C-alpha cells in the first residue's frame, strides 16, 4: 500500500512538472477580418455560402443538372466537375464559371444557378451578441436596418444597456467600432437613431450596471 501511494505521488509530480515545462502564451492572434463585398446598401447582391442548397440546371443536359449542398469548405461536386469553389460568388457569376468549365465536355453549355435556402458566407451574416433576447447570426437582407435586426433578435433584455451598444464593421480591411443608441431607438421610439446595416456587421449589446 505504501509503495502504491508513493508511485502515485511520483506520477502526479512528474505530470505537473511536464505541464509546467510547456510553453504558454497569454494571447492568441486577433481574428482575421473578412470584408464584405457589399460596401454600399444600394449595391447589394446575394453571395453563396456554406450550407446553401443550389439548383444547377444545364440546358438540354438533365443528367448533369441537380441540387447540390455547399460544403463547409465552400465547394460542391458536380457530375462532370469536382470541387467547384462556389462560396462568395453570386449565382450568375457561378453560372458563367460553370459554363466555361463545362465547355470542355459540352458544346456551348447554358447554365442557370438558383439558391433554394439562404445562409450565405459568415462574412456576410449580421451577428448580434450580448443582451439581446435571442442573440444570434442573421442572414442579411437587402435594405436591412438596425431596427430590422433588433426585431429579428426579439429586442433587448431588461438588463441591457442599449445606448452603450457598439457596431463593429470592416472598413478598408480593418475593424472599425461605432456607437449605436438602441435604447433610444426601440424603447423611446427615436427613429432618427435607426441606421443602415451592412453584411458582416456585428452588434454588441452590453449589460447595464445598476
Short mmCIF file of C-alpha atoms in Angstrom, two decimals:
data_model
loop_
_atom_site.label_atom_id
_atom_site.label_comp_id
_atom_site.label_asym_id
_atom_site.label_seq_id
_atom_site.Cartn_x
_atom_site.Cartn_y
_atom_site.Cartn_z
CA UNK A 1 0.00 0.00 0.00
CA UNK A 2 2.83 2.38 0.88
CA UNK A 3 4.63 1.74 -2.38
CA UNK A 4 1.50 2.18 -4.48
CA UNK A 5 0.80 5.55 -2.86
CA UNK A 6 4.44 6.54 -3.31
CA UNK A 7 4.39 5.61 -7.00
CA UNK A 8 1.10 7.53 -7.49
CA UNK A 9 2.63 10.62 -5.85
CA UNK A 10 5.67 10.43 -8.11
CA UNK A 11 3.41 10.09 -11.18
CA UNK A 12 1.39 13.18 -10.24
CA UNK A 13 4.53 15.20 -9.54
CA UNK A 14 6.04 14.12 -12.85
CA UNK A 15 2.91 15.12 -14.77
CA UNK A 16 2.82 18.54 -13.08
CA UNK A 17 6.50 19.06 -13.88
CA UNK A 18 5.90 18.18 -17.52
CA UNK A 19 2.98 20.61 -17.73
CA UNK A 20 4.98 23.40 -16.10
CA UNK A 21 7.65 22.94 -18.74
CA UNK A 22 5.19 23.62 -21.56
CA UNK A 23 5.44 26.97 -23.27
CA UNK A 24 2.34 29.13 -22.71
CA UNK A 25 1.21 32.32 -24.43
CA UNK A 26 -1.11 34.84 -22.83
CA UNK A 27 -2.86 35.91 -26.05
CA UNK A 28 -3.86 34.41 -29.38
CA UNK A 29 -3.63 36.25 -32.70
CA UNK A 30 -6.58 38.52 -33.46
CA UNK A 31 -9.35 37.03 -35.61
CA UNK A 32 -8.89 37.58 -39.32
CA UNK A 33 -11.10 40.36 -40.68
CA UNK A 34 -13.08 39.27 -43.74
CA UNK A 35 -14.52 42.34 -45.50
CA UNK A 36 -17.91 42.01 -47.15
CA UNK A 37 -18.21 42.59 -50.88
CA UNK A 38 -21.09 44.96 -50.07
CA UNK A 39 -19.91 48.41 -49.04
CA UNK A 40 -22.99 50.31 -50.22
CA UNK A 41 -26.58 49.50 -49.21
CA UNK A 42 -27.69 50.39 -52.74
CA UNK A 43 -25.41 47.81 -54.34
CA UNK A 44 -26.22 44.50 -52.64
CA UNK A 45 -26.04 41.10 -54.30
CA UNK A 46 -26.54 37.80 -52.51
CA UNK A 47 -23.41 35.67 -52.21
CA UNK A 48 -23.47 31.88 -51.97
CA UNK A 49 -22.23 30.38 -48.70
CA UNK A 50 -21.69 27.01 -46.96
CA UNK A 51 -24.98 25.25 -46.21
CA UNK A 52 -26.81 26.81 -49.15
CA UNK A 53 -28.78 24.47 -51.39
CA UNK A 54 -28.14 25.16 -55.07
CA UNK A 55 -30.10 24.09 -58.12
CA UNK A 56 -27.73 23.90 -61.07
CA UNK A 57 -29.58 23.48 -64.37
CA UNK A 58 -27.63 22.74 -67.55
CA UNK A 59 -29.88 23.30 -70.57
CA UNK A 60 -30.53 20.11 -72.56
CA UNK A 61 -28.38 18.13 -70.11
CA UNK A 62 -30.68 16.96 -67.29
CA UNK A 63 -28.33 14.11 -66.40
CA UNK A 64 -25.75 16.57 -65.04
CA UNK A 65 -28.27 19.00 -63.58
CA UNK A 66 -29.48 18.73 -59.98
CA UNK A 67 -29.46 20.01 -56.44
CA UNK A 68 -26.22 20.45 -54.54
CA UNK A 69 -25.45 21.40 -50.93
CA UNK A 70 -22.48 23.73 -50.47
CA UNK A 71 -19.97 22.02 -48.21
CA UNK A 72 -18.35 23.73 -45.18
CA UNK A 73 -15.27 24.35 -47.34
CA UNK A 74 -17.42 26.38 -49.77
CA UNK A 75 -17.33 23.83 -52.60
CA UNK A 76 -19.68 21.47 -54.43
CA UNK A 77 -19.01 18.44 -56.60
CA UNK A 78 -21.00 18.05 -59.82
CA UNK A 79 -21.23 15.12 -62.21
CA UNK A 80 -18.52 16.46 -64.51
CA UNK A 81 -16.57 18.95 -62.41
CA UNK A 82 -15.21 18.10 -58.97
CA UNK A 83 -14.65 20.56 -56.12
CA UNK A 84 -16.15 23.66 -57.68
CA UNK A 85 -15.43 26.67 -55.45
CA UNK A 86 -18.81 28.41 -55.12
CA UNK A 87 -18.78 30.33 -51.81
CA UNK A 88 -18.55 34.09 -52.08
CA UNK A 89 -19.93 34.19 -55.62
CA UNK A 90 -23.26 35.40 -56.95
CA UNK A 91 -25.46 32.77 -58.68
CA UNK A 92 -24.94 34.42 -62.08
CA UNK A 93 -21.17 34.62 -61.53
CA UNK A 94 -21.10 30.89 -60.70
CA UNK A 95 -23.24 30.06 -63.75
CA UNK A 96 -20.78 31.77 -66.09
CA UNK A 97 -17.82 29.97 -64.48
CA UNK A 98 -19.58 26.60 -64.78
CA UNK A 99 -20.30 27.27 -68.45
CA UNK A 100 -16.60 27.83 -69.02
CA UNK A 101 -15.61 24.65 -67.18
CA UNK A 102 -18.32 22.52 -68.81
CA UNK A 103 -17.35 23.70 -72.30
CA UNK A 104 -14.57 21.11 -72.13
CA UNK A 105 -17.24 18.37 -72.17
CA UNK A 106 -20.32 20.03 -73.71
CA UNK A 107 -20.70 22.15 -76.80
CA UNK A 108 -21.90 25.66 -75.92
CA UNK A 109 -23.35 24.88 -72.43
CA UNK A 110 -26.02 27.12 -70.90
CA UNK A 111 -26.20 27.07 -67.10
CA UNK A 112 -28.65 28.56 -64.62
CA UNK A 113 -27.95 28.61 -60.86
CA UNK A 114 -30.61 29.30 -58.24
CA UNK A 115 -30.43 29.26 -54.44
CA UNK A 116 -33.14 27.36 -52.56
CA UNK A 117 -32.27 28.30 -48.99
CA UNK A 118 -30.15 31.15 -47.76
CA UNK A 119 -27.29 31.11 -45.27
CA UNK A 120 -24.51 32.94 -47.07
CA UNK A 121 -20.84 33.24 -46.07
CA UNK A 122 -20.14 34.09 -42.42
CA UNK A 123 -18.56 37.34 -43.60
CA UNK A 124 -21.98 38.36 -44.98
CA UNK A 125 -24.09 37.49 -41.92
CA UNK A 126 -25.09 40.02 -39.27
CA UNK A 127 -24.25 38.87 -35.73
CA UNK A 128 -25.83 40.15 -32.54
CA UNK A 129 -24.27 39.25 -29.19
CA UNK A 130 -24.81 40.26 -25.59
CA UNK A 131 -28.07 41.44 -24.05
CA UNK A 132 -30.46 40.71 -26.90
CA UNK A 133 -33.44 38.49 -26.18
CA UNK A 134 -32.25 35.99 -28.78
CA UNK A 135 -28.65 36.78 -29.75
CA UNK A 136 -27.74 35.04 -32.99
CA UNK A 137 -26.40 35.33 -36.53
CA UNK A 138 -28.87 36.65 -39.11
CA UNK A 139 -28.74 36.25 -42.86
CA UNK A 140 -28.53 39.73 -44.38
CA UNK A 141 -31.45 41.04 -46.42
CA UNK A 142 -31.41 43.97 -48.81
CA UNK A 143 -32.01 47.36 -47.13
CA UNK A 144 -31.73 45.89 -43.62
CA UNK A 145 -31.61 48.44 -40.79
CA UNK A 146 -30.76 48.29 -37.10
CA UNK A 147 -34.48 48.21 -36.31
CA UNK A 148 -34.91 45.14 -38.53
CA UNK A 149 -32.03 43.44 -36.75
CA UNK A 150 -33.49 44.14 -33.31
CA UNK A 151 -36.88 42.78 -34.37
CA UNK A 152 -35.16 39.60 -35.59
CA UNK A 153 -33.45 39.05 -32.21
CA UNK A 154 -36.54 39.90 -30.16
CA UNK A 155 -35.37 43.26 -28.82
CA UNK A 156 -33.36 43.93 -25.66
CA UNK A 157 -33.35 42.11 -22.34
CA UNK A 158 -34.35 44.03 -19.21
CA UNK A 159 -30.69 44.16 -18.20
CA UNK A 160 -29.42 45.66 -21.47
CA UNK A 161 -27.65 48.99 -21.80
CA UNK A 162 -28.75 49.62 -25.35
CA UNK A 163 -27.37 53.15 -25.57
CA UNK A 164 -23.87 51.84 -24.90
CA UNK A 165 -24.07 49.29 -27.70
CA UNK A 166 -21.37 49.04 -30.37
CA UNK A 167 -21.43 48.16 -34.03
CA UNK A 168 -18.27 46.62 -35.49
CA UNK A 169 -17.79 46.89 -39.25
CA UNK A 170 -14.84 46.05 -41.51
CA UNK A 171 -13.85 49.22 -43.35
CA UNK A 172 -10.87 49.21 -45.73
CA UNK A 173 -9.80 45.85 -44.31
CA UNK A 174 -9.85 46.99 -40.68
CA UNK A 175 -12.44 46.53 -37.96
CA UNK A 176 -13.99 49.87 -37.01
CA UNK A 177 -16.27 50.37 -33.98
CA UNK A 178 -19.24 52.75 -33.97
CA UNK A 179 -21.60 53.82 -31.17
CA UNK A 180 -25.28 52.93 -31.61
CA UNK A 181 -28.24 54.03 -29.47
CA UNK A 182 -30.58 51.07 -29.35
CA UNK A 183 -32.46 52.19 -26.22
CA UNK A 184 -33.41 55.48 -27.85
CA UNK A 185 -34.49 53.62 -30.99
CA UNK A 186 -36.71 50.83 -29.64
CA UNK A 187 -37.64 51.98 -26.13
CA UNK A 188 -38.12 55.70 -26.82
CA UNK A 189 -39.16 55.39 -30.45
CA UNK A 190 -36.48 57.80 -31.70
CA UNK A 191 -36.39 56.68 -35.33
CA UNK A 192 -33.51 59.09 -36.02
CA UNK A 193 -31.28 56.54 -34.24
CA UNK A 194 -32.05 53.91 -36.87
CA UNK A 195 -29.10 53.16 -39.16
CA UNK A 196 -28.37 51.10 -42.26
CA UNK A 197 -26.83 47.69 -41.62
CA UNK A 198 -24.30 46.11 -43.97
CA UNK A 199 -23.41 42.43 -44.39
CA UNK A 200 -20.82 41.31 -41.84
CA UNK A 201 -21.79 43.86 -39.17
CA UNK A 202 -21.50 42.79 -35.52
CA UNK A 203 -23.77 44.39 -32.91
CA UNK A 204 -22.53 44.12 -29.31
CA UNK A 205 -25.03 44.94 -26.54
CA UNK A 206 -23.56 45.24 -23.01
CA UNK A 207 -25.27 44.67 -19.69
CA UNK A 208 -26.28 47.72 -17.66
CA UNK A 209 -24.61 48.39 -14.31
CA UNK A 210 -27.24 49.12 -11.73
#
